[in-house]
Short mmCIF file of C-alpha atoms in Angstrom, two decimals:
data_model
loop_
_atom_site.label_atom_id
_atom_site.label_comp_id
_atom_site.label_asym_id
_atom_site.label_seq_id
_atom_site.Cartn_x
_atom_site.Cartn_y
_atom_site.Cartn_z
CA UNK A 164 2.02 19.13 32.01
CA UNK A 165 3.75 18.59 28.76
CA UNK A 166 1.65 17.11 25.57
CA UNK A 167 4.52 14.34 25.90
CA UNK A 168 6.48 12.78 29.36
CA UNK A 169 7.13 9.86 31.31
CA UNK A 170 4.32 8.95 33.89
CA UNK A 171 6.10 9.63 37.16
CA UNK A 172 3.50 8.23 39.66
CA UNK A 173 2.11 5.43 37.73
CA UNK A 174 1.29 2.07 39.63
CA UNK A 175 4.43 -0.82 38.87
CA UNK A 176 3.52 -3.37 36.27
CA UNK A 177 1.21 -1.24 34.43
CA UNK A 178 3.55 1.83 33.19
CA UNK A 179 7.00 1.52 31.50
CA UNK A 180 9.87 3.63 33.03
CA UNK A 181 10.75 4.55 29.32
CA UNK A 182 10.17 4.34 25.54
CA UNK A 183 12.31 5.66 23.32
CA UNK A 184 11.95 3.36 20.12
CA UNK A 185 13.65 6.11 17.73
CA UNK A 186 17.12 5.46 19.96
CA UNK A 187 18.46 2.59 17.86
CA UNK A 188 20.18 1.09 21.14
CA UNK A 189 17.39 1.32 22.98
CA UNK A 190 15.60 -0.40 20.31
CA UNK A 191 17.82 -3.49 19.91
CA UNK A 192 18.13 -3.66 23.70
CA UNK A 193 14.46 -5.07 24.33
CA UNK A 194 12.47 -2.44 22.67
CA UNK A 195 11.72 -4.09 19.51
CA UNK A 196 10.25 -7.04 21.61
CA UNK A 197 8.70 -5.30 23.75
CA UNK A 198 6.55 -3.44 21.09
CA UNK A 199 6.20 -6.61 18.41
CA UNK A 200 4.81 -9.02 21.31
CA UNK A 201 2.29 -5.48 22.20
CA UNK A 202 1.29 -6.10 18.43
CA UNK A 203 0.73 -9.64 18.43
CA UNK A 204 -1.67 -9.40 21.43
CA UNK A 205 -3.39 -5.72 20.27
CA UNK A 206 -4.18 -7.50 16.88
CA UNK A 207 -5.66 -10.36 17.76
CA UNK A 208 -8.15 -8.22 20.30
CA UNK A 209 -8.19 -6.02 17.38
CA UNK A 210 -9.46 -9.22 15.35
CA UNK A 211 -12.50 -9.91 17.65
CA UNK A 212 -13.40 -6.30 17.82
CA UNK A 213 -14.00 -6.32 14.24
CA UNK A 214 -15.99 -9.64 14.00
CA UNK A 215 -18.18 -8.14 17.12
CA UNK A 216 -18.60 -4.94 14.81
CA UNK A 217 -19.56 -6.66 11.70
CA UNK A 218 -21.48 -9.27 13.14
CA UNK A 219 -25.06 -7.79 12.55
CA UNK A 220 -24.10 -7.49 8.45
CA UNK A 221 -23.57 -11.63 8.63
CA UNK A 222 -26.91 -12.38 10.47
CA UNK A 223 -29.24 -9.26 9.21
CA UNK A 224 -29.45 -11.16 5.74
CA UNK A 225 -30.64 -14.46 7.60
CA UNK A 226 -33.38 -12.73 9.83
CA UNK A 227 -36.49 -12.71 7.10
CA UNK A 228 -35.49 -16.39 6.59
CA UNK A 229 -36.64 -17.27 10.21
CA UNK A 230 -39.50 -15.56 10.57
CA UNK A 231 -38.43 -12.16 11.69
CA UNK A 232 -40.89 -9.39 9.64
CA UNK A 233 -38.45 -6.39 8.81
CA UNK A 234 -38.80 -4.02 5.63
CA UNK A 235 -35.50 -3.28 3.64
CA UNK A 236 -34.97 -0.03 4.83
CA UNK A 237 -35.57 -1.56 8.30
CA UNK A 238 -32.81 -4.38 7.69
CA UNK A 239 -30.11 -1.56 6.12
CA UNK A 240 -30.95 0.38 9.31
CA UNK A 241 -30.05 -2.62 11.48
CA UNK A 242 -26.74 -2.89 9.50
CA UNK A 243 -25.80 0.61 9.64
CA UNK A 244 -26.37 0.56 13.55
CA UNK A 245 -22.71 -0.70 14.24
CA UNK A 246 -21.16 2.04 12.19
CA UNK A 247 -23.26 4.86 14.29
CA UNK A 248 -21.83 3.59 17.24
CA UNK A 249 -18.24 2.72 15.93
CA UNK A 250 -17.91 6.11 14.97
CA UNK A 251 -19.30 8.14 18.05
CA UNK A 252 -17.70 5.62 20.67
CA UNK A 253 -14.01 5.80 18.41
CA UNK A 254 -14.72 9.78 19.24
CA UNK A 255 -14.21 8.48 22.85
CA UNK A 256 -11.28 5.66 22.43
CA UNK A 257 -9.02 8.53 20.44
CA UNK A 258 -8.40 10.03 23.91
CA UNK A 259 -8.22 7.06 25.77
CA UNK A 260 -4.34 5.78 25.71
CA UNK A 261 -2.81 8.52 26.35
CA UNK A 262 -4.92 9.21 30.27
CA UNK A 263 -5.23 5.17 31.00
CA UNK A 264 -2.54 3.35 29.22
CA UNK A 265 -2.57 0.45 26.85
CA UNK A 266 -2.97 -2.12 29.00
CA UNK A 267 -6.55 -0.81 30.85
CA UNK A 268 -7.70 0.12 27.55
CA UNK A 269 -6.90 -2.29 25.50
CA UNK A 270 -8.07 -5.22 28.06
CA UNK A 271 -11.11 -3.74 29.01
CA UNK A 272 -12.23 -2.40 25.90
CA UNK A 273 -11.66 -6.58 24.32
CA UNK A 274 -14.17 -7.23 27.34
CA UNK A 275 -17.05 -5.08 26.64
CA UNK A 276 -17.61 -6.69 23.25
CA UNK A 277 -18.92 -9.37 25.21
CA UNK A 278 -22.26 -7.39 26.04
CA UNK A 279 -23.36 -7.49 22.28
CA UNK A 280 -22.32 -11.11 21.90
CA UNK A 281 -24.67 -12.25 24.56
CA UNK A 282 -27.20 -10.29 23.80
CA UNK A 283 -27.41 -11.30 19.91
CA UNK A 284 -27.15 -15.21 21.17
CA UNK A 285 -29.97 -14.84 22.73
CA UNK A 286 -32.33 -12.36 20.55
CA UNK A 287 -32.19 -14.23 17.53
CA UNK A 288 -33.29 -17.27 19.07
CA UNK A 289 -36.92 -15.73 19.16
CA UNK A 290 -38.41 -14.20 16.19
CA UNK A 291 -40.93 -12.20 18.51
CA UNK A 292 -37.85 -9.89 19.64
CA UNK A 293 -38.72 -6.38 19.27
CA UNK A 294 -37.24 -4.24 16.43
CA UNK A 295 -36.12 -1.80 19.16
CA UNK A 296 -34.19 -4.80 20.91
CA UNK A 297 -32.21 -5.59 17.60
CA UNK A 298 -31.17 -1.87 17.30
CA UNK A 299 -30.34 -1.52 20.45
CA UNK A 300 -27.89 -4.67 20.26
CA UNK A 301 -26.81 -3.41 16.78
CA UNK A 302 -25.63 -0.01 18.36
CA UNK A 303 -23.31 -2.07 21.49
CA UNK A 304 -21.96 -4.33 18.39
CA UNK A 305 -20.42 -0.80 18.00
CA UNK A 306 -18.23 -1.12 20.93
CA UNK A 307 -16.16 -3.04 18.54
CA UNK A 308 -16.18 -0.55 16.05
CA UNK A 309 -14.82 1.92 18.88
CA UNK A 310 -12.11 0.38 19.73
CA UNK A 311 -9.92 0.96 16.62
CA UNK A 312 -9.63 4.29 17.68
CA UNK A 313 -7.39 3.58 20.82
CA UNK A 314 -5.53 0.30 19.74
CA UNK A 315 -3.90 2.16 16.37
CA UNK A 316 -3.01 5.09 18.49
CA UNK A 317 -1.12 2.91 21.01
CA UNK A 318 0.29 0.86 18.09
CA UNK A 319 1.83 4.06 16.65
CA UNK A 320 3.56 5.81 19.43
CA UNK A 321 5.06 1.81 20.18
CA UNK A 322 7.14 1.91 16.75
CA UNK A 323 9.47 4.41 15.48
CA UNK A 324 8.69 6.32 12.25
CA UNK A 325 10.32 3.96 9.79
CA UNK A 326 8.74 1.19 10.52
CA UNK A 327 5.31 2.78 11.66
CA UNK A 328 3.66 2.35 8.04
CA UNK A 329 4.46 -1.81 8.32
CA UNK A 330 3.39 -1.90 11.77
CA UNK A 331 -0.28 0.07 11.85
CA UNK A 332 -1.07 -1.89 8.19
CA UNK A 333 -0.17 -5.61 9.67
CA UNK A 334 -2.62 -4.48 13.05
CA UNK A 335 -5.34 -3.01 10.51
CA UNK A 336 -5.19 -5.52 8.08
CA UNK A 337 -5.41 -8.46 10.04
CA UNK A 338 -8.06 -6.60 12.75
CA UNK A 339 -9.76 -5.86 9.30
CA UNK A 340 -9.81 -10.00 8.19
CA UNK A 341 -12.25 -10.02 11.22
CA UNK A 342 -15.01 -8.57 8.90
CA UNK A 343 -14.03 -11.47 6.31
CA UNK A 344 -13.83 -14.04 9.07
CA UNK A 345 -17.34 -13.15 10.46
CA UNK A 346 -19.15 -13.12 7.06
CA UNK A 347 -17.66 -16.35 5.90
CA UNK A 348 -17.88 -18.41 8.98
CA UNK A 349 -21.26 -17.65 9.90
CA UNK A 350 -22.74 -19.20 6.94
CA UNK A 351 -20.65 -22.71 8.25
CA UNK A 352 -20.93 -22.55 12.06
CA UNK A 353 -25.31 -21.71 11.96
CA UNK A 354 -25.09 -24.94 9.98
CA UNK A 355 -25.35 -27.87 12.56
CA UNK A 356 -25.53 -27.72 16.60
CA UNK A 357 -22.67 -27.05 18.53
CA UNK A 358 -21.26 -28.73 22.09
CA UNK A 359 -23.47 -31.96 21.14
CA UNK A 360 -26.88 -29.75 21.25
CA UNK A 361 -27.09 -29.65 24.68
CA UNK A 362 -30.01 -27.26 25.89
CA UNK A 363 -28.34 -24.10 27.00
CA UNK A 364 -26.60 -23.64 23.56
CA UNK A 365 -30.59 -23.13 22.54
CA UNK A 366 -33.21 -24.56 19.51
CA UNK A 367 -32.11 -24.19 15.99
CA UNK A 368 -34.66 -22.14 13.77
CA UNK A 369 -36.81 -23.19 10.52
CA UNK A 370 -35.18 -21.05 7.63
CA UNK A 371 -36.65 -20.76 4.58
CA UNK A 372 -34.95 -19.81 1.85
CA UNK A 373 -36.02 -20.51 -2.45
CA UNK A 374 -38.93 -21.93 -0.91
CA UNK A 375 -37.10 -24.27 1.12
CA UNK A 376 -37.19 -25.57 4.59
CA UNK A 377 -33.92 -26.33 6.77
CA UNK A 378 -33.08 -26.23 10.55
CA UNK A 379 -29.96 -23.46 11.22
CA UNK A 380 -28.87 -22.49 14.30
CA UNK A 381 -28.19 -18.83 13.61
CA UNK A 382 -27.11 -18.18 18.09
CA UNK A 383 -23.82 -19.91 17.04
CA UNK A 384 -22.70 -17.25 15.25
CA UNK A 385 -21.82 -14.93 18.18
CA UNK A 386 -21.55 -17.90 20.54
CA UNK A 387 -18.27 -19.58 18.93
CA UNK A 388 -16.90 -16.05 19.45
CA UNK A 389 -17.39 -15.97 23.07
CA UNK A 390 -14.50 -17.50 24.37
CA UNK A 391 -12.04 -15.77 22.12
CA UNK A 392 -12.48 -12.53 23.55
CA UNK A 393 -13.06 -13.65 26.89
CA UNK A 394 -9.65 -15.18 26.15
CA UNK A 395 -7.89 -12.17 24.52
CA UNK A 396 -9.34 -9.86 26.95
CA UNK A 397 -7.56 -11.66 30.09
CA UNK A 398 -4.10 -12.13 27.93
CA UNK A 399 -4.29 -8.42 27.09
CA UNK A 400 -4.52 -7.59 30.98
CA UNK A 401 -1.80 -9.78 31.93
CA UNK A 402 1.15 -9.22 29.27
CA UNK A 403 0.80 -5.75 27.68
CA UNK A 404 2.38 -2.63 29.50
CA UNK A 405 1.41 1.02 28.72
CA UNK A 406 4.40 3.51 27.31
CA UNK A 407 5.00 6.49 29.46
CA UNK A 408 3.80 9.08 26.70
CA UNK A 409 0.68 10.85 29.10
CA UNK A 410 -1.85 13.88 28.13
CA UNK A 411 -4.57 15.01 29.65
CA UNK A 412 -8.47 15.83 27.55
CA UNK A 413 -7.80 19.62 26.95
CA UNK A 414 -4.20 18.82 25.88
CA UNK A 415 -5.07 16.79 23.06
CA UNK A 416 -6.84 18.94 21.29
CA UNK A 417 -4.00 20.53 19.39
CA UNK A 418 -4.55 18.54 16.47
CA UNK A 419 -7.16 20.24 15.56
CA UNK A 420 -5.81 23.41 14.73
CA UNK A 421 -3.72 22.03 11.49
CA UNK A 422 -5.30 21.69 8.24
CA UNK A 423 -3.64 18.16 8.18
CA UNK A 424 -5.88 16.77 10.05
CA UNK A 425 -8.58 17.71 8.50
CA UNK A 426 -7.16 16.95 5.00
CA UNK A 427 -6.10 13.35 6.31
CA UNK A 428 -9.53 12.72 7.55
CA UNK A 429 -11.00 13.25 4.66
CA UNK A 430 -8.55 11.33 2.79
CA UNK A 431 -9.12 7.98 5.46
CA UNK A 432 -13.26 8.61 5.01
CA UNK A 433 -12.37 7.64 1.05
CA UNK A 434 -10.44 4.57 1.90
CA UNK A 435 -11.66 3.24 5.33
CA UNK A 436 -14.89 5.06 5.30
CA UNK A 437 -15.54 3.40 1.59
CA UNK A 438 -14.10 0.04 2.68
CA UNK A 439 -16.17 -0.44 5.94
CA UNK A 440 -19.36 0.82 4.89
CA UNK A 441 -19.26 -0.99 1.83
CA UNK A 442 -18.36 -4.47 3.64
CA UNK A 443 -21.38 -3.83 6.36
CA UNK A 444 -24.03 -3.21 3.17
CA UNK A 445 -22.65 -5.70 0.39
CA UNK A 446 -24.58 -8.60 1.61
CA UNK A 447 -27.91 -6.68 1.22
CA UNK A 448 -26.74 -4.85 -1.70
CA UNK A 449 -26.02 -8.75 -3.42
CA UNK A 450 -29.80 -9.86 -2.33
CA UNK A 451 -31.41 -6.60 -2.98
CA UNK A 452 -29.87 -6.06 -6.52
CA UNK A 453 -29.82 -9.71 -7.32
CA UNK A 454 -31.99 -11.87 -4.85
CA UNK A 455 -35.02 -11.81 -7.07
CA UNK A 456 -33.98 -13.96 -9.73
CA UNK A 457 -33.83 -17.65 -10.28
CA UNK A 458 -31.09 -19.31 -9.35
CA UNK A 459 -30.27 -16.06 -6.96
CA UNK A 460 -26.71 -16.39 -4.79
CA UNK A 461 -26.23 -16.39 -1.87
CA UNK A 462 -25.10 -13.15 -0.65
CA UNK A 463 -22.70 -14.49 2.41
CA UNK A 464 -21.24 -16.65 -0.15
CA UNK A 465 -19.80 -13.59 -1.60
CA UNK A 466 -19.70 -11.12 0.85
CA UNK A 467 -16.77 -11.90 2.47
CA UNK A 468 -14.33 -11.51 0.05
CA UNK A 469 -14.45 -8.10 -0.31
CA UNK A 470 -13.25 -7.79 3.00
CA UNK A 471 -11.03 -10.41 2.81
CA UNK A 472 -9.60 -8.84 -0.02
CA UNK A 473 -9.26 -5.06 1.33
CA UNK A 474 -7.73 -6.60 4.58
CA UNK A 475 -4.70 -8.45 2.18
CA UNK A 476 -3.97 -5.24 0.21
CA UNK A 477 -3.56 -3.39 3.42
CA UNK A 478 -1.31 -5.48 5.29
CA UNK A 479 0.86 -5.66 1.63
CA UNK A 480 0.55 -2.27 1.27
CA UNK A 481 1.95 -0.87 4.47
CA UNK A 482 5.79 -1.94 3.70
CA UNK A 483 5.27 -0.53 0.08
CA UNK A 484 4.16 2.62 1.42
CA UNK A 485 7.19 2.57 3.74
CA UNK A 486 9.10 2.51 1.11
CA UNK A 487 7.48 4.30 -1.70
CA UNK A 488 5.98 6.96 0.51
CA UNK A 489 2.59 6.94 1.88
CA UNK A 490 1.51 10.06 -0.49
CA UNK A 491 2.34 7.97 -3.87
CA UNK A 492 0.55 5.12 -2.69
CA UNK A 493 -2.53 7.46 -1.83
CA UNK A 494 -2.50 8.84 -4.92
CA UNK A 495 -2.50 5.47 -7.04
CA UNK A 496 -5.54 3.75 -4.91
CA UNK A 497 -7.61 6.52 -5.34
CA UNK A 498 -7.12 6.38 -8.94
CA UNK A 499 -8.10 2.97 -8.80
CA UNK A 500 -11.40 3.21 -6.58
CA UNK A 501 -12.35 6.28 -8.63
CA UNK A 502 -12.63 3.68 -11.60
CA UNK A 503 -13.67 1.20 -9.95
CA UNK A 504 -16.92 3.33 -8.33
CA UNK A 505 -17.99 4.35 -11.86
CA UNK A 506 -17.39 0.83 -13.49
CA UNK A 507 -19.60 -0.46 -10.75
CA UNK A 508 -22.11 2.25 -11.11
CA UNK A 509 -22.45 1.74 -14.64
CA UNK A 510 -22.73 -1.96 -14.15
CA UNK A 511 -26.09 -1.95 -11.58
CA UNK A 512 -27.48 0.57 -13.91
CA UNK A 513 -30.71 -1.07 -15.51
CA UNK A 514 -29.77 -4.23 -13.84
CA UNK A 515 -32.79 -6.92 -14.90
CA UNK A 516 -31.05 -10.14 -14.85
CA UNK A 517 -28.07 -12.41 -13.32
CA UNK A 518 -26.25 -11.68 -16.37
CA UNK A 519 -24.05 -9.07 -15.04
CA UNK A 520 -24.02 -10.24 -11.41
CA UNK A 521 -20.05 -11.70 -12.23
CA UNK A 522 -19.33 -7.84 -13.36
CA UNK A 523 -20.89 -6.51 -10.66
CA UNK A 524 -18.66 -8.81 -8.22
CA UNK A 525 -15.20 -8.03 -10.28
CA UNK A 526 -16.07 -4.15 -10.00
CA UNK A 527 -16.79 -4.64 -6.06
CA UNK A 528 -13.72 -6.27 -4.94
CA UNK A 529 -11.29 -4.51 -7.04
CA UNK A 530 -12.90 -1.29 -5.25
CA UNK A 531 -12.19 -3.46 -2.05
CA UNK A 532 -8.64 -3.87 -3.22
CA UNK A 533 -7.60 -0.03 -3.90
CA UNK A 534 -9.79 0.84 -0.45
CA UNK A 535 -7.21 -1.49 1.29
CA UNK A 536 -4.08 -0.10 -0.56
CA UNK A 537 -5.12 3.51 0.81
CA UNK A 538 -6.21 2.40 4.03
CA UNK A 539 -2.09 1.48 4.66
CA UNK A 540 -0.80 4.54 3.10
CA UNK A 541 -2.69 7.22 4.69
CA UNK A 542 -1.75 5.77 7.71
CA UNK A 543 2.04 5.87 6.79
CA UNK A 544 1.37 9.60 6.18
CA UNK A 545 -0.41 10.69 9.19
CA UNK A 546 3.02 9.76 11.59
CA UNK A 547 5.10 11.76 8.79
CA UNK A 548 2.83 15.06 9.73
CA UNK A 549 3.20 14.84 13.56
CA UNK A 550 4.67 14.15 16.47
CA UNK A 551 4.21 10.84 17.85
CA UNK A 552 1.42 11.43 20.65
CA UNK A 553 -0.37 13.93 17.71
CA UNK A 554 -0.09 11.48 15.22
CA UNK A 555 -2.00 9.11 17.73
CA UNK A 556 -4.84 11.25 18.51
CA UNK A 557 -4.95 12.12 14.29
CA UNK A 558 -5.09 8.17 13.43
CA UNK A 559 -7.39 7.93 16.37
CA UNK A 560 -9.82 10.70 14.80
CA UNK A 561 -9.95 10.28 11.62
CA UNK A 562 -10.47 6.50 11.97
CA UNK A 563 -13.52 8.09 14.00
CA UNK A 564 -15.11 9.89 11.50
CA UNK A 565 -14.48 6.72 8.58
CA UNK A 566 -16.01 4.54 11.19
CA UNK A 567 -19.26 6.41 10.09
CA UNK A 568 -19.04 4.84 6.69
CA UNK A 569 -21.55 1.33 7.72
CA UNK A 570 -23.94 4.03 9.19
CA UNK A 571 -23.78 6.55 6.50
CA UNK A 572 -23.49 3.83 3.31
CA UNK A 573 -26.82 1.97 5.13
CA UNK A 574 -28.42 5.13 5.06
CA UNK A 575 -27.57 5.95 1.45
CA UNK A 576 -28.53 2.97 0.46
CA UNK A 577 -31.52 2.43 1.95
CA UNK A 578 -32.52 6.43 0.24
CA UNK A 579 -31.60 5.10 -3.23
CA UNK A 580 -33.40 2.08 -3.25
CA UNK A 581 -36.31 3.89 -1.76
CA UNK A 582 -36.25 6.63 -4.26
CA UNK A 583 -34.65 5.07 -7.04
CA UNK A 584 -34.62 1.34 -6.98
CA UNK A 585 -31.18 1.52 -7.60
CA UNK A 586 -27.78 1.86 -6.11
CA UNK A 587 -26.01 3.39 -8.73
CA UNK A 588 -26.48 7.08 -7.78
CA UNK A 589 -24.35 6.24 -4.43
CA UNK A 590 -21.67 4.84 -6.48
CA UNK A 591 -21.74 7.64 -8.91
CA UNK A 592 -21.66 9.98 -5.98
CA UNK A 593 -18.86 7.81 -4.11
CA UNK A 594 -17.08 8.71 -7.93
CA UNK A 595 -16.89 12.14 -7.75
CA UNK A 596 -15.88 12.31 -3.87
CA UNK A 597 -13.00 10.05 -4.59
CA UNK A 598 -11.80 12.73 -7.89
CA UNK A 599 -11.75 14.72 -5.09
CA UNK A 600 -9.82 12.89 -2.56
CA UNK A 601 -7.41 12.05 -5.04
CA UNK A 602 -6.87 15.99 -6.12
CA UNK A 603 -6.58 16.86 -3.04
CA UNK A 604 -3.68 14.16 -2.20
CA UNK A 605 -1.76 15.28 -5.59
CA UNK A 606 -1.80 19.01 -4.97
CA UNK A 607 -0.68 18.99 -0.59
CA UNK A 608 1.48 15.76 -0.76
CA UNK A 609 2.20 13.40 -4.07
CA UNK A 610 3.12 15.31 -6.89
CA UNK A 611 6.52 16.68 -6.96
CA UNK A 612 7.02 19.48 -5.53
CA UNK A 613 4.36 19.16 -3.00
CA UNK A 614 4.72 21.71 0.13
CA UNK A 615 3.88 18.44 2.52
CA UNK A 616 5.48 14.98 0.71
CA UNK A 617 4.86 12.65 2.99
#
């Protein structure tokens, strides 16, 4: 079997007889449709899976408000969960499209995340749910995580190379405001009782927050997204179609043997790894660093711009990068989240006040901003590298590894308040691996001359 050919014996209605998007004719003649309407429908699964994936950073700030008795390092362990998961189960997804198809994978995959959501509706009804419970249902939120892994892969081999920058940064971007959307709604919807408070929709809780007492209704926050994938997941199984590009498990190991791959991946850790892992801990980093005071804000009134940010900047980003060059673009976002990681650093250093709290929120979501910029280029570069089905299983991996970043930024986190008090030495450290990044960017693809531009 070749690493690329059309699936001879696959069932009608599922497979595709053909896909050839770089034949212009063939584009014009139904194959641009055919591959925007698979975009529409991927990204707004894509959407959900991210608001299932993020979902424990929104309610892990509320828990010690209703009663729930967790340490810090217990609560950033709870919100890196979701990023251990995302990470090992996006291991999984990268080799998923190209043995099942879009349409299995992409349906079933929207359907798992509703597994978590049940299980969260229920568990934070009762303050007496074990600690193992809660990290159990932290690690399935990762099934949303996983997912990215298989729907950017399809999304890649759908478009042809021109136009593969402005598709993968509209799916990421948007799949990305799903972080935003979960961290700003959450706050609303826990706010009053939903379908009329009838019984099976469950109690609201005390929560007590400044020393003061109000009824919330933190269940809603999974339960209002429900529907939505139950929804997306049927659409997905009914409309999408799976391109005839097949490879088996052994085959797709190839990519592994270039040094781009490797180089890419470490490149994506910087920008997606940085801009997931920072959007999972910045509500705890807010009440941690600044909770204490009077007048303290609240951190999910915050939080979710960072996100919201990163996932604008993307989706802008990915026609500039088509048209500047993915490399370019690299280089000038690392730049930026290199100063950005040492303004920020500087800023929490000594903190003992609110004072610099409006610093500390500038530094964050400009570092948000350049972390989306990059996420969109390096993804223009990785289909400049390789083939089309190797390019898929090299988006698919290294948005593996960056899924780590909620795990690995938790865990950081949670060893430099513990040692430190402080989370500037993660920020200084996040400094010098970005000079890093960004040298090794200039030196294989950006600056002129470059053996790779790309």
């Amino acid at each position: 079997m070749s690493a690329q050919q059309t699936h001879q014996t696959a069932p009608s209605g599922t497979w595709l007889k053909q896909w050839e998007p770089e034949n212009e004719a063939f584009w014009e003649a139904g194959g641009k449709r055919q591959a925007w309407t698979t975009l529409v429908l991927t990204t707004a699964a894509l959407t959900m899976a991210f608001i299932t994936w993020f979902l424990v950073s929104a309610l892990v700030v509320r828990l010690p408000q209703i009663g729930f008795q967790f340490t810090a390092s217990q609560l950033f362990w709870l919100a890196a969960m979701p990023g251990l998961a995302g990470g090992t189960l996006r291991l999984i997804h990268m080799f998923l499209v190209p043995i099942y198809g879009t349409r299995h994978v992409i349906s079933l995959s929207t359907l798992s995340l509703l597994i978590p959501l049940v299980g969260w509706f229920y568990a934070v009804q009762n303050p007496e749910t074990p600690y193992w419970v809660l990290m159990l249902l932290a690690f399935l939120a990762g099934l949303g995580g996983g997912n990215f892994s298989s729907f950017m892969p399809s999304t890649s081999m759908f478009f042809p190379k021109r136009l593969q920058g402005t598709a993968l940064a509209i799916q990421a971007g948007v799949g990305n405001f799903g972080v935003s959307v979960v961290q700003f709604v959450t706050p609303w919807v826990i706010g009053f009782a939903l379908l009329g408070g009838m019984a099976w929709v469950g109690e609201p809780q005390t929560m007590t927050r400044a020393g003061v007492e109000s009824q919330i209704y933190l269940q809603n926050a999974p339960l209002v997204m429900i529907p939505f994938v139950a929804v997306f997941g049927i659409t997905a199984w009914i409309f999408l179609k799976s391109i005839p590009i097949t490879s088996n498990f052994r085959e797709q190991f190839d990519i592994f043997k270039s040094g781009h791959t490797w180089s890419q991946t470490s490149l994506y850790i910087m920008t997606f790894g940085a801009f997931s892992g920072l959007a999972a801990t910045f509500p705890l980093l807010i009440r941690l660093i600044y909770g204490d005071y009077e007048g303290a804000p609240d951190p999910l009134a915050w939080a979710f711009y960072g996100p919201l940010i990163g996932s604008a900047s993307r989706v802008v980003a990915g026609p500039i990068s088509d048209k500047l060059g993915g490399a370019r673009v690299t280089h000038w976002a690392g730049l930026g989240m290199l100063v950005c990681a040492g303004l920020v650093a500087w800023i929490v250093t000594g903190t003992d006040s609110l004072a610099s709290f409006p610093m500390f929120v500038t530094g964050m979501l400009a570092l948000f901003f350049f972390a989306g910029v990059g996420n969109a280029s390096t993804f223009k570069q990785m289909p400049m590298l390789f083939a089309p089905r190797q390019a898929g299983g090299v988006i698919g991996f290294t948005a593996a590894i960056a899924a780590y970043g909620p795990f690995l930024f938790g865990m950081l986190f949670a060893w430099s308040f513990a040692a430190f008090n402080s989370a500037a030495p993660v920020f200084w450290g996040l400094a010098g691996f970005f000079a890093f990044n960004v040298a090794l960017n200039w030196v294989l693809y950006a600056r002129k001359g470059a053996p790779y531009p790309c």
